[in-house]
Amino acid sequence: LTALAHEGNFFTTWIALTVLAFVLMMAMSGTLFYFYYWHPTFERWKRKSSPQYPKPAMVRREILQMVKGLVAATFCPAAALHLVDVGWSHAYGGLGGHSVGYLVFSFFVVWIGSDLYEFAYHRLGHTTDFWWKQHKPHHAFSNPSPFAVIADDLVDQFIRSVPLLAIPLLMPVNMDLLFFTYGAFFYGYGVYLHWGHELSWPDAHHPWINTSFQHYLHHARSTI
């Protein structure tokens, strides 16, 4: 990824990241959508949180809004990659002179720190009028599909992605690890939350894991 930024300018990096992220998101969200929404079975339907399926027009709106959120979401990581070249960043590739233990430590710092940041920002989006205006486009979908993960407005998704720019400015971090953590632990988990179906474990009433069913209720009760 740092080599990608080194070979091009900021805008080519931004475009390349956006295209790459779009392909990955369509693979993750699209695969689940294909099996559970496009070609559902009775057995799959029995695990659906809502007995109804979203209308095609709403799914189309989700995908279009996902692309809108994606353009904002890749701005900060593109900027973070280019700050490496100007010497303003602590980002590195490989081990970068650090131990494997530090790599593991930084993973937990990124994971837990980013999760707390996301929780705090999301709470603002539901407790204050100003931030609710930024977040409410995401809640146009009362019965979301896996395409709704980052179906956000520009400001909302930009703020959610700020840690991808801020973390390399604050501490040494492997950029591949940073991007993998966000792709797998945040977007991947987000696909599960917006999946609209339940697993045997964790079940719908798990006391400390936010499940797909619980997130469906969050959308169903917070619809604009």
mmCIF file of C-alpha atoms in Angstrom:
data_model
loop_
_atom_site.group_PDB
_atom_site.id
_atom_site.type_symbol
_atom_site.label_atom_id
_atom_site.label_comp_id
_atom_site.label_asym_id
_atom_site.label_seq_id
_atom_site.Cartn_x
_atom_site.Cartn_y
_atom_site.Cartn_z
ATOM 1 C CA LEU A 1 0.000 0.000 0.000
ATOM 2 C CA THR A 2 2.815 2.424 0.764
ATOM 3 C CA ALA A 3 4.344 1.499 -2.601
ATOM 4 C CA LEU A 4 1.034 2.389 -4.265
ATOM 5 C CA ALA A 5 1.150 5.867 -2.774
ATOM 6 C CA HIS A 6 4.826 6.271 -3.690
ATOM 7 C CA GLU A 7 4.150 5.484 -7.360
ATOM 8 C CA GLY A 8 1.264 7.928 -7.789
ATOM 9 C CA ASN A 9 -0.187 11.163 -6.463
ATOM 10 C CA PHE A 10 -2.842 11.592 -3.809
ATOM 11 C CA PHE A 11 -5.752 11.449 -6.245
ATOM 12 C CA THR A 12 -4.589 8.304 -8.014
ATOM 13 C CA THR A 13 -4.079 6.661 -4.618
ATOM 14 C CA TRP A 14 -7.548 7.789 -3.509
ATOM 15 C CA ILE A 15 -9.101 6.405 -6.680
ATOM 16 C CA ALA A 16 -7.160 3.138 -6.451
ATOM 17 C CA LEU A 17 -8.166 2.625 -2.806
ATOM 18 C CA THR A 18 -11.783 3.411 -3.635
ATOM 19 C CA VAL A 19 -11.866 0.879 -6.474
ATOM 20 C CA LEU A 20 -10.117 -1.776 -4.374
ATOM 21 C CA ALA A 21 -12.434 -1.189 -1.417
ATOM 22 C CA PHE A 22 -15.493 -1.299 -3.685
ATOM 23 C CA VAL A 23 -14.460 -4.687 -5.059
ATOM 24 C CA LEU A 24 -13.841 -6.077 -1.562
ATOM 25 C CA MET A 25 -17.114 -4.688 -0.196
ATOM 26 C CA MET A 26 -19.129 -6.081 -3.083
ATOM 27 C CA ALA A 27 -17.464 -9.450 -2.549
ATOM 28 C CA MET A 28 -18.280 -9.483 1.171
ATOM 29 C CA SER A 29 -21.716 -7.841 1.154
ATOM 30 C CA GLY A 30 -22.683 -9.150 -2.278
ATOM 31 C CA THR A 31 -21.938 -12.776 -1.410
ATOM 32 C CA LEU A 32 -24.214 -12.724 1.623
ATOM 33 C CA PHE A 33 -26.865 -10.818 -0.297
ATOM 34 C CA TYR A 34 -26.788 -13.357 -3.120
ATOM 35 C CA PHE A 35 -27.442 -16.347 -0.878
ATOM 36 C CA TYR A 36 -29.753 -14.784 1.716
ATOM 37 C CA TYR A 37 -31.712 -12.167 -0.266
ATOM 38 C CA TRP A 38 -31.488 -13.009 -3.959
ATOM 39 C CA HIS A 39 -31.760 -16.789 -3.544
ATOM 40 C CA PRO A 40 -33.260 -17.330 -0.087
ATOM 41 C CA THR A 41 -34.499 -20.668 1.164
ATOM 42 C CA PHE A 42 -37.093 -21.427 3.802
ATOM 43 C CA GLU A 43 -34.371 -22.555 6.204
ATOM 44 C CA ARG A 44 -32.515 -19.265 5.757
ATOM 45 C CA TRP A 45 -35.718 -17.246 6.032
ATOM 46 C CA LYS A 46 -36.460 -18.829 9.434
ATOM 47 C CA ARG A 47 -33.343 -17.101 10.783
ATOM 48 C CA LYS A 48 -34.225 -13.698 9.323
ATOM 49 C CA SER A 49 -34.792 -11.001 11.950
ATOM 50 C CA SER A 50 -37.645 -9.427 9.990
ATOM 51 C CA PRO A 51 -40.051 -11.685 8.099
ATOM 52 C CA GLN A 52 -40.087 -9.162 5.260
ATOM 53 C CA TYR A 53 -37.360 -8.566 2.678
ATOM 54 C CA PRO A 54 -36.392 -5.000 1.698
ATOM 55 C CA LYS A 55 -37.846 -3.733 -1.548
ATOM 56 C CA PRO A 56 -35.484 -3.625 -4.568
ATOM 57 C CA ALA A 57 -35.697 0.170 -4.611
ATOM 58 C CA MET A 58 -34.361 0.319 -1.047
ATOM 59 C CA VAL A 59 -31.513 -2.071 -1.831
ATOM 60 C CA ARG A 60 -30.610 0.071 -4.826
ATOM 61 C CA ARG A 61 -30.627 3.116 -2.536
ATOM 62 C CA GLU A 62 -28.380 1.274 -0.069
ATOM 63 C CA ILE A 63 -25.833 0.469 -2.781
ATOM 64 C CA LEU A 64 -25.792 4.031 -4.113
ATOM 65 C CA GLN A 65 -25.393 5.429 -0.602
ATOM 66 C CA MET A 66 -22.701 2.820 0.111
ATOM 67 C CA VAL A 67 -20.699 4.158 -2.845
ATOM 68 C CA LYS A 68 -21.198 7.709 -1.553
ATOM 69 C CA GLY A 69 -19.916 6.693 1.882
ATOM 70 C CA LEU A 70 -17.032 4.791 0.300
ATOM 71 C CA VAL A 71 -15.695 7.889 -1.468
ATOM 72 C CA ALA A 72 -15.512 9.661 1.903
ATOM 73 C CA ALA A 73 -14.171 6.610 3.746
ATOM 74 C CA THR A 74 -11.096 6.228 1.519
ATOM 75 C CA PHE A 75 -10.009 9.889 1.736
ATOM 76 C CA CYS A 76 -8.274 9.564 5.125
ATOM 77 C CA PRO A 77 -6.399 6.324 4.351
ATOM 78 C CA ALA A 78 -5.207 7.812 1.041
ATOM 79 C CA ALA A 79 -3.950 10.887 2.905
ATOM 80 C CA ALA A 80 -2.295 8.665 5.531
ATOM 81 C CA LEU A 81 -0.358 6.794 2.864
ATOM 82 C CA HIS A 82 0.974 10.018 1.348
ATOM 83 C CA LEU A 83 2.033 11.455 4.681
ATOM 84 C CA VAL A 84 4.523 8.595 4.878
ATOM 85 C CA ASP A 85 6.444 10.103 1.933
ATOM 86 C CA VAL A 86 6.667 13.568 3.492
ATOM 87 C CA GLY A 87 7.890 12.220 6.822
ATOM 88 C CA TRP A 88 4.889 13.269 8.893
ATOM 89 C CA SER A 89 3.754 9.743 9.644
ATOM 90 C CA HIS A 90 4.925 6.962 11.944
ATOM 91 C CA ALA A 91 3.489 4.328 9.590
ATOM 92 C CA TYR A 92 5.730 1.534 8.361
ATOM 93 C CA GLY A 93 5.623 -1.660 6.322
ATOM 94 C CA GLY A 94 6.757 -5.121 7.399
ATOM 95 C CA LEU A 95 8.154 -5.077 10.917
ATOM 96 C CA GLY A 96 9.757 -1.671 10.363
ATOM 97 C CA GLY A 97 12.362 -2.319 13.037
ATOM 98 C CA HIS A 98 9.722 -3.311 15.587
ATOM 99 C CA SER A 99 9.177 -6.676 17.230
ATOM 100 C CA VAL A 100 6.336 -9.092 16.569
ATOM 101 C CA GLY A 101 5.177 -8.322 20.101
ATOM 102 C CA TYR A 102 4.792 -4.655 19.192
ATOM 103 C CA LEU A 103 2.798 -5.674 16.115
ATOM 104 C CA VAL A 104 0.395 -7.606 18.345
ATOM 105 C CA PHE A 105 0.265 -4.727 20.846
ATOM 106 C CA SER A 106 -0.494 -2.177 18.136
ATOM 107 C CA PHE A 107 -3.257 -4.412 16.775
ATOM 108 C CA PHE A 108 -5.077 -4.311 20.114
ATOM 109 C CA VAL A 109 -4.509 -0.555 20.446
ATOM 110 C CA VAL A 110 -6.005 0.002 16.984
ATOM 111 C CA TRP A 111 -8.880 -2.415 17.537
ATOM 112 C CA ILE A 112 -9.935 -1.270 21.018
ATOM 113 C CA GLY A 113 -9.152 2.411 20.486
ATOM 114 C CA SER A 114 -11.035 2.572 17.208
ATOM 115 C CA ASP A 115 -13.977 0.686 18.678
ATOM 116 C CA LEU A 116 -14.248 3.162 21.556
ATOM 117 C CA TYR A 117 -14.004 6.047 19.082
ATOM 118 C CA GLU A 118 -16.756 4.516 16.943
ATOM 119 C CA PHE A 119 -18.956 3.935 19.999
ATOM 120 C CA ALA A 120 -18.549 7.527 21.194
ATOM 121 C CA TYR A 121 -19.210 9.009 17.764
ATOM 122 C CA HIS A 122 -22.192 6.735 17.129
ATOM 123 C CA ARG A 123 -23.659 7.721 20.474
ATOM 124 C CA LEU A 124 -23.389 11.396 19.523
ATOM 125 C CA GLY A 125 -25.288 10.563 16.342
ATOM 126 C CA HIS A 126 -28.242 9.384 18.410
ATOM 127 C CA THR A 127 -28.153 11.843 21.304
ATOM 128 C CA THR A 128 -27.542 15.260 19.688
ATOM 129 C CA ASP A 129 -29.534 17.058 17.002
ATOM 130 C CA PHE A 130 -26.519 18.201 14.983
ATOM 131 C CA TRP A 131 -24.854 14.809 14.748
ATOM 132 C CA TRP A 132 -28.165 13.034 14.188
ATOM 133 C CA LYS A 133 -28.511 15.107 11.010
ATOM 134 C CA GLN A 134 -25.207 13.628 9.818
ATOM 135 C CA HIS A 135 -26.063 10.070 10.847
ATOM 136 C CA LYS A 136 -29.750 9.829 9.971
ATOM 137 C CA PRO A 137 -29.271 8.958 6.240
ATOM 138 C CA HIS A 138 -27.955 5.607 7.471
ATOM 139 C CA HIS A 139 -31.251 5.072 9.239
ATOM 140 C CA ALA A 140 -33.336 5.453 6.130
ATOM 141 C CA PHE A 141 -33.114 1.638 6.076
ATOM 142 C CA SER A 142 -35.378 0.119 8.722
ATOM 143 C CA ASN A 143 -34.803 -3.392 7.354
ATOM 144 C CA PRO A 144 -31.186 -3.192 6.154
ATOM 145 C CA SER A 145 -29.318 -5.615 3.933
ATOM 146 C CA PRO A 146 -25.554 -6.354 3.981
ATOM 147 C CA PHE A 147 -25.069 -3.396 1.611
ATOM 148 C CA ALA A 148 -26.003 -0.942 4.382
ATOM 149 C CA VAL A 149 -22.742 -1.199 6.365
ATOM 150 C CA ILE A 150 -21.324 2.161 5.234
ATOM 151 C CA ALA A 151 -24.453 3.517 3.549
ATOM 152 C CA ASP A 152 -23.736 6.853 5.202
ATOM 153 C CA ASP A 153 -23.622 10.494 4.243
ATOM 154 C CA LEU A 154 -20.259 12.056 3.358
ATOM 155 C CA VAL A 155 -19.587 13.804 6.688
ATOM 156 C CA ASP A 156 -20.668 10.813 8.743
ATOM 157 C CA GLN A 157 -18.406 8.345 6.959
ATOM 158 C CA PHE A 158 -15.488 10.786 6.795
ATOM 159 C CA ILE A 159 -15.514 11.193 10.576
ATOM 160 C CA ARG A 160 -15.721 7.437 11.058
ATOM 161 C CA SER A 161 -12.564 7.022 8.985
ATOM 162 C CA VAL A 162 -10.496 9.720 10.756
ATOM 163 C CA PRO A 163 -8.609 7.163 12.941
ATOM 164 C CA LEU A 164 -7.071 5.739 9.747
ATOM 165 C CA LEU A 165 -5.340 9.101 9.347
ATOM 166 C CA ALA A 166 -4.842 9.999 13.023
ATOM 167 C CA ILE A 167 -3.371 6.735 14.338
ATOM 168 C CA PRO A 168 -0.248 6.767 12.082
ATOM 169 C CA LEU A 169 0.350 10.364 13.153
ATOM 170 C CA LEU A 170 0.253 9.420 16.833
ATOM 171 C CA MET A 171 2.112 6.102 16.986
ATOM 172 C CA PRO A 172 4.184 3.716 14.857
ATOM 173 C CA VAL A 173 1.787 1.351 13.125
ATOM 174 C CA ASN A 174 1.986 -1.134 10.282
ATOM 175 C CA MET A 175 -0.321 0.208 7.560
ATOM 176 C CA ASP A 176 -1.256 -3.237 6.279
ATOM 177 C CA LEU A 177 -2.253 -4.221 9.815
ATOM 178 C CA LEU A 178 -4.257 -0.999 10.200
ATOM 179 C CA PHE A 179 -6.156 -1.515 6.955
ATOM 180 C CA PHE A 180 -6.699 -5.220 7.641
ATOM 181 C CA THR A 181 -8.102 -4.445 11.091
ATOM 182 C CA TYR A 182 -10.611 -1.989 9.655
ATOM 183 C CA GLY A 183 -11.517 -4.251 6.757
ATOM 184 C CA ALA A 184 -11.998 -7.414 8.781
ATOM 185 C CA PHE A 185 -12.989 -6.245 12.258
ATOM 186 C CA PHE A 186 -15.107 -3.243 11.329
ATOM 187 C CA TYR A 187 -16.462 -3.760 7.823
ATOM 188 C CA GLY A 188 -16.585 -7.551 8.198
ATOM 189 C CA TYR A 189 -18.365 -7.268 11.544
ATOM 190 C CA GLY A 190 -20.570 -4.570 10.039
ATOM 191 C CA VAL A 191 -21.663 -7.001 7.323
ATOM 192 C CA TYR A 192 -22.736 -9.411 10.048
ATOM 193 C CA LEU A 193 -24.619 -6.667 11.918
ATOM 194 C CA HIS A 194 -26.526 -5.666 8.764
ATOM 195 C CA TRP A 195 -26.964 -9.244 7.545
ATOM 196 C CA GLY A 196 -30.511 -9.403 8.883
ATOM 197 C CA HIS A 197 -30.190 -13.062 9.918
ATOM 198 C CA GLU A 198 -29.185 -14.795 13.147
ATOM 199 C CA LEU A 199 -26.627 -17.446 14.005
ATOM 200 C CA SER A 200 -27.005 -20.180 16.595
ATOM 201 C CA TRP A 201 -24.127 -18.441 18.390
ATOM 202 C CA PRO A 202 -24.060 -15.680 19.299
ATOM 203 C CA ASP A 203 -27.824 -15.807 19.657
ATOM 204 C CA ALA A 204 -30.184 -12.834 19.540
ATOM 205 C CA HIS A 205 -30.064 -12.292 23.299
ATOM 206 C CA HIS A 206 -26.330 -12.462 23.910
ATOM 207 C CA PRO A 207 -25.562 -10.264 26.943
ATOM 208 C CA TRP A 208 -22.387 -8.556 25.702
ATOM 209 C CA ILE A 209 -21.950 -9.172 21.960
ATOM 210 C CA ASN A 210 -23.920 -6.819 19.728
ATOM 211 C CA THR A 211 -25.683 -9.270 17.436
ATOM 212 C CA SER A 212 -27.323 -8.966 14.047
ATOM 213 C CA PHE A 213 -30.785 -9.117 15.637
ATOM 214 C CA GLN A 214 -29.957 -6.385 18.125
ATOM 215 C CA HIS A 215 -28.645 -4.171 15.344
ATOM 216 C CA TYR A 216 -31.760 -4.842 13.273
ATOM 217 C CA LEU A 217 -33.805 -3.535 16.224
ATOM 218 C CA HIS A 218 -31.537 -0.501 16.349
ATOM 219 C CA HIS A 219 -32.453 0.276 12.728
ATOM 220 C CA ALA A 220 -36.123 -0.604 13.122
ATOM 221 C CA ARG A 221 -36.538 1.806 16.062
ATOM 222 C CA SER A 222 -34.390 4.619 14.653
ATOM 223 C CA THR A 223 -35.834 5.033 11.181
ATOM 224 C CA ILE A 224 -36.321 8.473 9.675
#
